[in-house]
JSON list of C-alpha atoms in Angstrom, two decimals:
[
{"chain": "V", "resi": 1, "resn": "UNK", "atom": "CA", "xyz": [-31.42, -35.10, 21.41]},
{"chain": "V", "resi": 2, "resn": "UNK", "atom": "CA", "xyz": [-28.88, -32.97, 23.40]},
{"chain": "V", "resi": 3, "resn": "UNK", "atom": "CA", "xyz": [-26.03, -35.54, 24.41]},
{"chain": "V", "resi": 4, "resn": "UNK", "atom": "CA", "xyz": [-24.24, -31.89, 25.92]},
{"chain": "V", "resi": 5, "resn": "UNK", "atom": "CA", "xyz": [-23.41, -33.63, 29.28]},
{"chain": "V", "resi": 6, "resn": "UNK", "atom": "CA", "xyz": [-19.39, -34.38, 29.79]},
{"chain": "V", "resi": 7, "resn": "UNK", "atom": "CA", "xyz": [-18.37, -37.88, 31.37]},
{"chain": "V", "resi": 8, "resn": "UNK", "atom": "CA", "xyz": [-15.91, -37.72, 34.08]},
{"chain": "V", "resi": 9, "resn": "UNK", "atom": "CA", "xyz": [-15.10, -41.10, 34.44]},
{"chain": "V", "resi": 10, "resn": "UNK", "atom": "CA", "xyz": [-13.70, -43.57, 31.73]},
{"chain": "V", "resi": 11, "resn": "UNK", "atom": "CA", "xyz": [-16.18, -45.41, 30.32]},
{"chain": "V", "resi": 12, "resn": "UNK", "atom": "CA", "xyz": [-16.80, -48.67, 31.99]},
{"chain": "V", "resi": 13, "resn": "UNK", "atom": "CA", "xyz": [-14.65, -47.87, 35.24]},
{"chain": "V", "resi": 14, "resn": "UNK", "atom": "CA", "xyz": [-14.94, -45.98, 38.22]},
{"chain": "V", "resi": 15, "resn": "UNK", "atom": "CA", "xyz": [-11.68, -44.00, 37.49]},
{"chain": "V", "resi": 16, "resn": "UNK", "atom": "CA", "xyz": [-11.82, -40.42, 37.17]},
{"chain": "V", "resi": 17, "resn": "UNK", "atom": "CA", "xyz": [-10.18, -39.52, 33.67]},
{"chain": "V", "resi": 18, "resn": "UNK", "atom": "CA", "xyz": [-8.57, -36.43, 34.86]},
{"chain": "V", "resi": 19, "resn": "UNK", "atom": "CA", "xyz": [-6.56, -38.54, 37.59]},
{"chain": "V", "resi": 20, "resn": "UNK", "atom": "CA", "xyz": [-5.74, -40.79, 34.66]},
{"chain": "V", "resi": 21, "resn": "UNK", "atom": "CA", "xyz": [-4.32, -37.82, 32.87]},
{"chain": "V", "resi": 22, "resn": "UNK", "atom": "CA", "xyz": [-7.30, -37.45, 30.13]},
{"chain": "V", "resi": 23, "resn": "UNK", "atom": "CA", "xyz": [-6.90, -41.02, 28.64]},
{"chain": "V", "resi": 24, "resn": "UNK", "atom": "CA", "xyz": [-9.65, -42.79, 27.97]},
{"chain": "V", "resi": 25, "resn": "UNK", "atom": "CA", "xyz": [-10.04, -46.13, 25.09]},
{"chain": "V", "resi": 26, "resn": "UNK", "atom": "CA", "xyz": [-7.03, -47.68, 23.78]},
{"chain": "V", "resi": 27, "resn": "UNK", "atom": "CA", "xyz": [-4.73, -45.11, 25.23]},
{"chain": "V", "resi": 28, "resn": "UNK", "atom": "CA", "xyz": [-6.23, -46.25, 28.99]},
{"chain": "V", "resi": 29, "resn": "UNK", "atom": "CA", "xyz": [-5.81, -50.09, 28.16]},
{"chain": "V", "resi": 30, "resn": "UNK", "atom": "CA", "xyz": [-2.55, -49.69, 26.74]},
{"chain": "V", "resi": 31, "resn": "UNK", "atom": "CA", "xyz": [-1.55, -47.59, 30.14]},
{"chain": "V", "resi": 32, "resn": "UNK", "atom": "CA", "xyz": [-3.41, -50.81, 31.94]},
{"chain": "V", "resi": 33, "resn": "UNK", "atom": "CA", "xyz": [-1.06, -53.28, 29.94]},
{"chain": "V", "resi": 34, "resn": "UNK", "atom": "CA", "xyz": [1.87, -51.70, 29.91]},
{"chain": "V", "resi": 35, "resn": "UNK", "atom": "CA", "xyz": [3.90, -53.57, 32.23]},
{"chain": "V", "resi": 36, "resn": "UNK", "atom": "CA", "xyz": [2.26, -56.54, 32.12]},
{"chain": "V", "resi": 37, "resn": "UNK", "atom": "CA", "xyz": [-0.06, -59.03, 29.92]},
{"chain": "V", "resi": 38, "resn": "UNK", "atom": "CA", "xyz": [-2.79, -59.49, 32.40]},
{"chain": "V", "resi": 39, "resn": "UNK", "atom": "CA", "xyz": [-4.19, -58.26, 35.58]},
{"chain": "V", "resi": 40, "resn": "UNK", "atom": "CA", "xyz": [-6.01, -60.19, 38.28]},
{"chain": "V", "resi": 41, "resn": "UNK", "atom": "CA", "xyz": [-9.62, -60.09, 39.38]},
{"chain": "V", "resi": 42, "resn": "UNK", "atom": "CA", "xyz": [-8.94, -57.80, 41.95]},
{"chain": "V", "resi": 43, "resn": "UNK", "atom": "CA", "xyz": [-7.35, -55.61, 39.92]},
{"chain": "V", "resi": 44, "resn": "UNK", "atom": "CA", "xyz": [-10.41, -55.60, 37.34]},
{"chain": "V", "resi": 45, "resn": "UNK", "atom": "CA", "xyz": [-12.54, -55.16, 40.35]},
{"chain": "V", "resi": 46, "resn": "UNK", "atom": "CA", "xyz": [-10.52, -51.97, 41.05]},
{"chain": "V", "resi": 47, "resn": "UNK", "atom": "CA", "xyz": [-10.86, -50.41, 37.78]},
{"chain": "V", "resi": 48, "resn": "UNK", "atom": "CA", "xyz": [-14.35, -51.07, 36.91]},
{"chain": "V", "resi": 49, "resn": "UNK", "atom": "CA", "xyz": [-16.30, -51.29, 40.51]},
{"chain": "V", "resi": 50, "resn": "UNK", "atom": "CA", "xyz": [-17.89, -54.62, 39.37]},
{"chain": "V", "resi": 51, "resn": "UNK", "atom": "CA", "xyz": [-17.83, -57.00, 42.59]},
{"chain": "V", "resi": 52, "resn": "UNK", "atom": "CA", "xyz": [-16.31, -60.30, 42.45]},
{"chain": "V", "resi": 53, "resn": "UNK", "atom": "CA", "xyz": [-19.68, -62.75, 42.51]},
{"chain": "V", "resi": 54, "resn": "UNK", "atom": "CA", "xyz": [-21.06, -60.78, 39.46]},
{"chain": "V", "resi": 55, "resn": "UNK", "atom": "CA", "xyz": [-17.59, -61.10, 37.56]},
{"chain": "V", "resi": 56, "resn": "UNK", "atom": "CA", "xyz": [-17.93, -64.72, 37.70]},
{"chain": "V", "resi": 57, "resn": "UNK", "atom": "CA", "xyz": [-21.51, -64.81, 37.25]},
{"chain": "V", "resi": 58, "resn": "UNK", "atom": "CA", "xyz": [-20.66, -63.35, 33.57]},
{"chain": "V", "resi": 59, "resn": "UNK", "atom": "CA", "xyz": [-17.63, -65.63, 32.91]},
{"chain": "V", "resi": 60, "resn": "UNK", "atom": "CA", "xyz": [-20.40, -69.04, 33.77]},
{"chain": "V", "resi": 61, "resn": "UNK", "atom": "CA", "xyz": [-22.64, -67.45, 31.22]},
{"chain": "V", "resi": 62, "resn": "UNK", "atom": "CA", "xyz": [-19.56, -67.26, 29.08]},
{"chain": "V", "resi": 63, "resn": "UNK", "atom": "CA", "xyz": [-19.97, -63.60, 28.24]},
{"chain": "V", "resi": 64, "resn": "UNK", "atom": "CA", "xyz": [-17.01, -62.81, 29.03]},
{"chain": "V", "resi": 65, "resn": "UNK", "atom": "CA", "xyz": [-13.45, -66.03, 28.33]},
{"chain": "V", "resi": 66, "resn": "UNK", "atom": "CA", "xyz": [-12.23, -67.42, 31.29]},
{"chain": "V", "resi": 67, "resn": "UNK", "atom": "CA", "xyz": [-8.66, -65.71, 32.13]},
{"chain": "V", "resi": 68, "resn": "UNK", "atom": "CA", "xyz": [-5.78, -67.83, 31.46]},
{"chain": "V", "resi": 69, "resn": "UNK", "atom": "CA", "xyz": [-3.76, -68.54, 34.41]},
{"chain": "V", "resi": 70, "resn": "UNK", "atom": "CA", "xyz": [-6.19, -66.35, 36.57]},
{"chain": "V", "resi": 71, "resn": "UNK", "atom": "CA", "xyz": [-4.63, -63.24, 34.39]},
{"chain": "V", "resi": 72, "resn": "UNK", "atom": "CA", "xyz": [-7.22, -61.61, 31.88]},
{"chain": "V", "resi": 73, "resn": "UNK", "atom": "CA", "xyz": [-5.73, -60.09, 29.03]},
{"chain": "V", "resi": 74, "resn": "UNK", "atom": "CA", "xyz": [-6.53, -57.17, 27.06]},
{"chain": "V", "resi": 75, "resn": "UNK", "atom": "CA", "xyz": [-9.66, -58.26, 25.28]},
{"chain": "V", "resi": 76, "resn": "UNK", "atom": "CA", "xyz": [-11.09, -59.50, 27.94]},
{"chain": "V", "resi": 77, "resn": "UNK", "atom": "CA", "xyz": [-10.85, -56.01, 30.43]},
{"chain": "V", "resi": 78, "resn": "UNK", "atom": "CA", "xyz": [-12.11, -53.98, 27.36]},
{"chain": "V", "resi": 79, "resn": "UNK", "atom": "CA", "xyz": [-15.09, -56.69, 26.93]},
{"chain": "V", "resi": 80, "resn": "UNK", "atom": "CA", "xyz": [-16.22, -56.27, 30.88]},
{"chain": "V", "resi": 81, "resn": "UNK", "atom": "CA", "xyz": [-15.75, -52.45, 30.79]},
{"chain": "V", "resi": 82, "resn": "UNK", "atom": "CA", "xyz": [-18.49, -52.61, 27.65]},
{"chain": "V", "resi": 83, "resn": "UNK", "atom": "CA", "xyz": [-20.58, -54.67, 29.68]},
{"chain": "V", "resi": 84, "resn": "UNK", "atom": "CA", "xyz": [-20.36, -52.76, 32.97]},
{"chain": "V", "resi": 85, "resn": "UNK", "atom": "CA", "xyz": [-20.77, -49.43, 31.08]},
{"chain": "V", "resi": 86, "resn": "UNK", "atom": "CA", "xyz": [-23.92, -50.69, 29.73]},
{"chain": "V", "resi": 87, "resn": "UNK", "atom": "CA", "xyz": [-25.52, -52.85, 32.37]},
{"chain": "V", "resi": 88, "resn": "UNK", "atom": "CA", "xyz": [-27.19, -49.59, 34.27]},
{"chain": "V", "resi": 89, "resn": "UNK", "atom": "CA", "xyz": [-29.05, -49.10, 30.70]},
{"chain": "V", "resi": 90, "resn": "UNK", "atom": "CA", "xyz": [-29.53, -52.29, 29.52]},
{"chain": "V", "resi": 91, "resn": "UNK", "atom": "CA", "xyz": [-30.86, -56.12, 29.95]},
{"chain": "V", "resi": 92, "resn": "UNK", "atom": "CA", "xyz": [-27.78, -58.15, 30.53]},
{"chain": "V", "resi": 93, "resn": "UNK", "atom": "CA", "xyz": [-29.35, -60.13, 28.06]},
{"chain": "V", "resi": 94, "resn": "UNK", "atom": "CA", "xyz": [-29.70, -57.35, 25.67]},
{"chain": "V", "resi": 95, "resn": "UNK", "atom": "CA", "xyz": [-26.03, -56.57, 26.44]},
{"chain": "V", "resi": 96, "resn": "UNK", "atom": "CA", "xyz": [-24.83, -60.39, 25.48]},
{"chain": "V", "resi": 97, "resn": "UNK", "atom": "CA", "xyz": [-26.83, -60.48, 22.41]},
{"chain": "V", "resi": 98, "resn": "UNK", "atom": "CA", "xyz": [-25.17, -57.00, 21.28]},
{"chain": "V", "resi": 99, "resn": "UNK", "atom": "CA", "xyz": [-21.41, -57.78, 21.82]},
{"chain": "V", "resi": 100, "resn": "UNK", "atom": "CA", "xyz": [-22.59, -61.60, 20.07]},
{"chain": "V", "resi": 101, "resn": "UNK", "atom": "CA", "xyz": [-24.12, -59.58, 17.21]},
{"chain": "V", "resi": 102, "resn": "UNK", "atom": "CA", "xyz": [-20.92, -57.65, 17.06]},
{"chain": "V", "resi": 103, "resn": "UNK", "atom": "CA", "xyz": [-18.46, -60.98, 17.45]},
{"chain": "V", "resi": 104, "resn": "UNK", "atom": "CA", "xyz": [-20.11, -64.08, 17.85]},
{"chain": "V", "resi": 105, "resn": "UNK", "atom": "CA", "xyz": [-18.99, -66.35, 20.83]},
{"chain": "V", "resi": 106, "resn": "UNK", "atom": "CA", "xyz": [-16.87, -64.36, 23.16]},
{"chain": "V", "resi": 107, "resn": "UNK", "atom": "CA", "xyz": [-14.71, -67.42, 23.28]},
{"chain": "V", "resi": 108, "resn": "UNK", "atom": "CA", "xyz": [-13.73, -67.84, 19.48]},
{"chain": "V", "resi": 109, "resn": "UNK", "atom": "CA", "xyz": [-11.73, -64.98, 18.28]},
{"chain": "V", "resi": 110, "resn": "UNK", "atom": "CA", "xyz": [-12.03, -66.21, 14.81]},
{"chain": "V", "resi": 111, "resn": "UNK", "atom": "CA", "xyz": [-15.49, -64.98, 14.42]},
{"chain": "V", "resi": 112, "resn": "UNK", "atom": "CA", "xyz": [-15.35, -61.13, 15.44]},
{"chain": "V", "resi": 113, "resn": "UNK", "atom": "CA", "xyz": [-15.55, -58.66, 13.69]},
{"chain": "V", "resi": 114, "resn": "UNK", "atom": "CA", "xyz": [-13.26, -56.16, 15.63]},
{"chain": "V", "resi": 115, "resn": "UNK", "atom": "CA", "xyz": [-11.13, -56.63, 18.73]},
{"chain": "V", "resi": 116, "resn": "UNK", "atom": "CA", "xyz": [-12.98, -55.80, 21.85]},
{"chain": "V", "resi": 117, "resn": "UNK", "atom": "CA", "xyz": [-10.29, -53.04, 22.81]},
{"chain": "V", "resi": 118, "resn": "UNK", "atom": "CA", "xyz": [-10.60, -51.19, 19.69]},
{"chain": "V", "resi": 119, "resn": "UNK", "atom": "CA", "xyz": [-15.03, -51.61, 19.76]},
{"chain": "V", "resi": 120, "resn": "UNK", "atom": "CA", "xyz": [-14.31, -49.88, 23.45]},
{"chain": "V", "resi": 121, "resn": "UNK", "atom": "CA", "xyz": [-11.62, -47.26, 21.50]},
{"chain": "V", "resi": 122, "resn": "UNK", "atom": "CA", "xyz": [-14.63, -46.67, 19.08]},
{"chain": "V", "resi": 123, "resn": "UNK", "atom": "CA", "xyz": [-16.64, -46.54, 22.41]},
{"chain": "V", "resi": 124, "resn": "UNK", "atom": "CA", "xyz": [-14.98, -44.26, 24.07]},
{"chain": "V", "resi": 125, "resn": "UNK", "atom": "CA", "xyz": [-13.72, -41.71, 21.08]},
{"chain": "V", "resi": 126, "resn": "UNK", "atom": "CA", "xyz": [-17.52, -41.51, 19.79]},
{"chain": "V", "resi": 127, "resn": "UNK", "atom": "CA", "xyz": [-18.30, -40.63, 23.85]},
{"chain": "V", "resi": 128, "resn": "UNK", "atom": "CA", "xyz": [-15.62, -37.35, 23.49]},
{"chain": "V", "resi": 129, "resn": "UNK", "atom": "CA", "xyz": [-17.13, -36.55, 20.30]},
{"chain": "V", "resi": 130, "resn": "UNK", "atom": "CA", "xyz": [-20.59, -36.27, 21.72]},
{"chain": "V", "resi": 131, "resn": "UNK", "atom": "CA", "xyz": [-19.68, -34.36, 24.92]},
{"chain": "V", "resi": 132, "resn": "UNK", "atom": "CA", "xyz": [-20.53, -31.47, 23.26]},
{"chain": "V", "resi": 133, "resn": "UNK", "atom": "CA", "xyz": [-23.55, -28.95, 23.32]},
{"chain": "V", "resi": 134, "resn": "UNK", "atom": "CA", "xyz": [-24.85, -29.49, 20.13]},
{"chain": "V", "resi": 135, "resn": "UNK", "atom": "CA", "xyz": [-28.12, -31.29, 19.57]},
{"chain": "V", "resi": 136, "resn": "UNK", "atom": "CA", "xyz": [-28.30, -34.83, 17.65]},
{"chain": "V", "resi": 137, "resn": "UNK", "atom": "CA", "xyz": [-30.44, -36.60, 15.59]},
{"chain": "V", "resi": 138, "resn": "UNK", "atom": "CA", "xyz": [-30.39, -39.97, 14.84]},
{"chain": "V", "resi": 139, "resn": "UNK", "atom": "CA", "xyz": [-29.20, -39.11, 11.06]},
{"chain": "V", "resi": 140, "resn": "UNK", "atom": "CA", "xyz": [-26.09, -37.03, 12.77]},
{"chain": "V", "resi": 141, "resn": "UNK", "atom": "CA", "xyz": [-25.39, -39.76, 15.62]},
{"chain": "V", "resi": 142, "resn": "UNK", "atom": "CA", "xyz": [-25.41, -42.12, 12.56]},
{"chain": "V", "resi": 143, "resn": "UNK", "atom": "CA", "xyz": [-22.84, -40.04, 10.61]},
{"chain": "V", "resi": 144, "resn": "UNK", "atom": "CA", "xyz": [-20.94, -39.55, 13.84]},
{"chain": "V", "resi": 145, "resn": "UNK", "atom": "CA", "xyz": [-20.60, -43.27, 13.97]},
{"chain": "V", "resi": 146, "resn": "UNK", "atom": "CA", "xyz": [-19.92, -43.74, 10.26]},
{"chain": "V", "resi": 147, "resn": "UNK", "atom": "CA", "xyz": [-17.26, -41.20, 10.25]},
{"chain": "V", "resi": 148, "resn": "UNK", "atom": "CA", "xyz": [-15.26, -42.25, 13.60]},
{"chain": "V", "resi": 149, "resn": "UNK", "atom": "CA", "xyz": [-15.22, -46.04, 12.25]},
{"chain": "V", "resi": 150, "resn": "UNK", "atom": "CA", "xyz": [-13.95, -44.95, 8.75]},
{"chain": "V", "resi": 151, "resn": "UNK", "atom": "CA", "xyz": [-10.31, -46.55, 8.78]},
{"chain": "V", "resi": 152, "resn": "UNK", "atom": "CA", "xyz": [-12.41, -49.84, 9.79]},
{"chain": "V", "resi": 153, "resn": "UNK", "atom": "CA", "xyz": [-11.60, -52.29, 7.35]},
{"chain": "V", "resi": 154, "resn": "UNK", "atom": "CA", "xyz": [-14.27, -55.27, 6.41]},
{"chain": "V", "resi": 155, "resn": "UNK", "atom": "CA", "xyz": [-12.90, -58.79, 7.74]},
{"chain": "V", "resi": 156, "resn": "UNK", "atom": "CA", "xyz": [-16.83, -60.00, 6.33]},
{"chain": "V", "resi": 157, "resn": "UNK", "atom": "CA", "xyz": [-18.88, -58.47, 3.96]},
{"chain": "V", "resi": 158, "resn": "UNK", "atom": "CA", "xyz": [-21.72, -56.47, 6.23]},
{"chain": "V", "resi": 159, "resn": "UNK", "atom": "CA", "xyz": [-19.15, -56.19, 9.32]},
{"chain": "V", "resi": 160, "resn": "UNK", "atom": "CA", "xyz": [-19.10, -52.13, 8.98]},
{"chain": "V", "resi": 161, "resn": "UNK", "atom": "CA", "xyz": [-23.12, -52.42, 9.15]},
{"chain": "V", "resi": 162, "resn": "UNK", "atom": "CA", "xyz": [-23.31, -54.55, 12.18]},
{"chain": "V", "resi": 163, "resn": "UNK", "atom": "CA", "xyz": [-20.33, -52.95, 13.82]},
{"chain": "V", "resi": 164, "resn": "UNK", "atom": "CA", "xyz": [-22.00, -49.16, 13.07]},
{"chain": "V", "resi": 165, "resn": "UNK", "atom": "CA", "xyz": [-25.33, -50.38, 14.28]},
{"chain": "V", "resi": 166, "resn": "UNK", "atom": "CA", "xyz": [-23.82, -51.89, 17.37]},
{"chain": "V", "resi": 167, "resn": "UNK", "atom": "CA", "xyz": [-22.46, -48.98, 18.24]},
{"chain": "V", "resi": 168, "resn": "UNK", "atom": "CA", "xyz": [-25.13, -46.12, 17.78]},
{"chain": "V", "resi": 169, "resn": "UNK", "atom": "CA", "xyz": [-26.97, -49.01, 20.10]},
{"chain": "V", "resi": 170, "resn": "UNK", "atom": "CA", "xyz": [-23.92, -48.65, 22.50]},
{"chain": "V", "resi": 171, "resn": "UNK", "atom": "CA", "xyz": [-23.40, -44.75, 22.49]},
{"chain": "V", "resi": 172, "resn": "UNK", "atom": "CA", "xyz": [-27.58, -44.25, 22.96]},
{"chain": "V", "resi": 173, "resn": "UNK", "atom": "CA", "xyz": [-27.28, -46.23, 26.09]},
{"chain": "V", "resi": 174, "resn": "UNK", "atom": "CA", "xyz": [-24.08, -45.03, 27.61]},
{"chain": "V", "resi": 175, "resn": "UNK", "atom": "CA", "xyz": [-25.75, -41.50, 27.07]},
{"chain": "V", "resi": 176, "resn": "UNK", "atom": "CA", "xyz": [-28.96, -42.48, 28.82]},
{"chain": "V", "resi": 177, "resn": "UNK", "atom": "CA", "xyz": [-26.90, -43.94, 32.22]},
{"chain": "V", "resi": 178, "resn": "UNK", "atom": "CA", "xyz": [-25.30, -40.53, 31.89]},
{"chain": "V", "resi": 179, "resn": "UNK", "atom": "CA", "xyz": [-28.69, -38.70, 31.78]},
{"chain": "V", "resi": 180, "resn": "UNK", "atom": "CA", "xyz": [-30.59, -41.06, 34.12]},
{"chain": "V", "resi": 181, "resn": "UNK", "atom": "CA", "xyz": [-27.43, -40.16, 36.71]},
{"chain": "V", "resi": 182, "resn": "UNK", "atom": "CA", "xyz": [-27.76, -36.50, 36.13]},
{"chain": "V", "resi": 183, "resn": "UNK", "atom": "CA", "xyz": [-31.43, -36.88, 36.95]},
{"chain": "V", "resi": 184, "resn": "UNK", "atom": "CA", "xyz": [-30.64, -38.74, 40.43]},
{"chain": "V", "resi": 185, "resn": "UNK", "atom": "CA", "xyz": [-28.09, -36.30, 41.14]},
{"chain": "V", "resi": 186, "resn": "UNK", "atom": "CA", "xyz": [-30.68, -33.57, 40.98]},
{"chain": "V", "resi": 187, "resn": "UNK", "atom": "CA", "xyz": [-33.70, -35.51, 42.85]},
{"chain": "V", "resi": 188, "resn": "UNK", "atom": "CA", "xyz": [-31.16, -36.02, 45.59]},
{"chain": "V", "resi": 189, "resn": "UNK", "atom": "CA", "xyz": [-30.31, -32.25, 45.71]},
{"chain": "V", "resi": 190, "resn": "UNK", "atom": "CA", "xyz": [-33.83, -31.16, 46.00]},
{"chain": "V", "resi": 191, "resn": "UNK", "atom": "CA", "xyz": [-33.93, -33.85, 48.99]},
{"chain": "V", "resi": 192, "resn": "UNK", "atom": "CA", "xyz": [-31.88, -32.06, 50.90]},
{"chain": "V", "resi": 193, "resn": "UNK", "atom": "CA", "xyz": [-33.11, -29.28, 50.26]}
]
């Protein structure tokens, strides 16, 4: 497997990261939050593309919390940008059993694992990492993973596992919407040619 291929827009979003000045995971949130606790749907539509209809489609299945005060914090932004960054790839039922693998019920903190914005940090540093040419394996995607989530520390005994696992899951997809869009890119070209 040759990941090789660079991503130009922050993960989850339709932003281009060099208008964003290079930032992409926490750093990106953080600029998203720094004024202010939450943003409004229209704002989240902004960022990551995802029409309104299909926002609250996920919120009724309660994959993603309802926002508080029609503000979503945070956790909830860095739990739709997974989702959205994945959905191309992936069953949206797939995607909900994943990030409930990784943290239970979206709505009961008490049972992750990892805060959503730092599993999208992970997300997005393991992305840079693999923007490279060099080819992968499974065995050097795996140590990839193991090494970027080293200064995880256990809340649960098997939470590194599950959280590891999750993401080679994660990175393996986000790397296959970048592939399958390279592909339509170049069936369109010869179209119009």
């Amino acid at each position: 497997m040759n990941f090789g291929m660079e991503l130009t827009q922050i993960p989850g979003t339709v932003l281009e990261r060099q208008k964003m000045g290079g930032v992409t995971g926490l750093e990106f949130l953080n600029k998203i939050f720094f004024i202010s606790d939450g943003i409004m749907l229209a704002q989240i539509r902004e960022i990551s593309g995802v029409d309104g209809s299909t926002l609250q489609n996920w919120l009724k299945r309660g994959w993603v919390v309802n926002p508080k005060n029609k503000m979503y914090d945070k956790e909830q932004l860095a739990r739709i940008l997974i989702i959205n960054m994945l959905r191309d790839t992936m069953q949206l039922s797939d995607i909900s059993f994943l990030l409930t693998y990784v943290n239970g019920d979206a709505a009961r903190q008490e049972d992750d694992i990892i805060p959503e914005s730092r599993l999208y940090d992970y997300i997005c540093k393991l992305a840079d990492t693999l923007t490279g040419t060099q080819p992968l394996t499974q065995a050097s995607l795996s140590a990839l993973v193991a090494e970027c989530t080293a200064d995880y520390e256990e809340k649960l005994s098997g939470a590194r596992r599950r959280l590891n696992s999750a993401l080679e899951i994660i990175i393996m997809s986000l790397y296959a919407n970048v592939i399958k869009r390279r592909a339509d890119s170049l069936i369109g070209a010869l179209k119009n040619t």
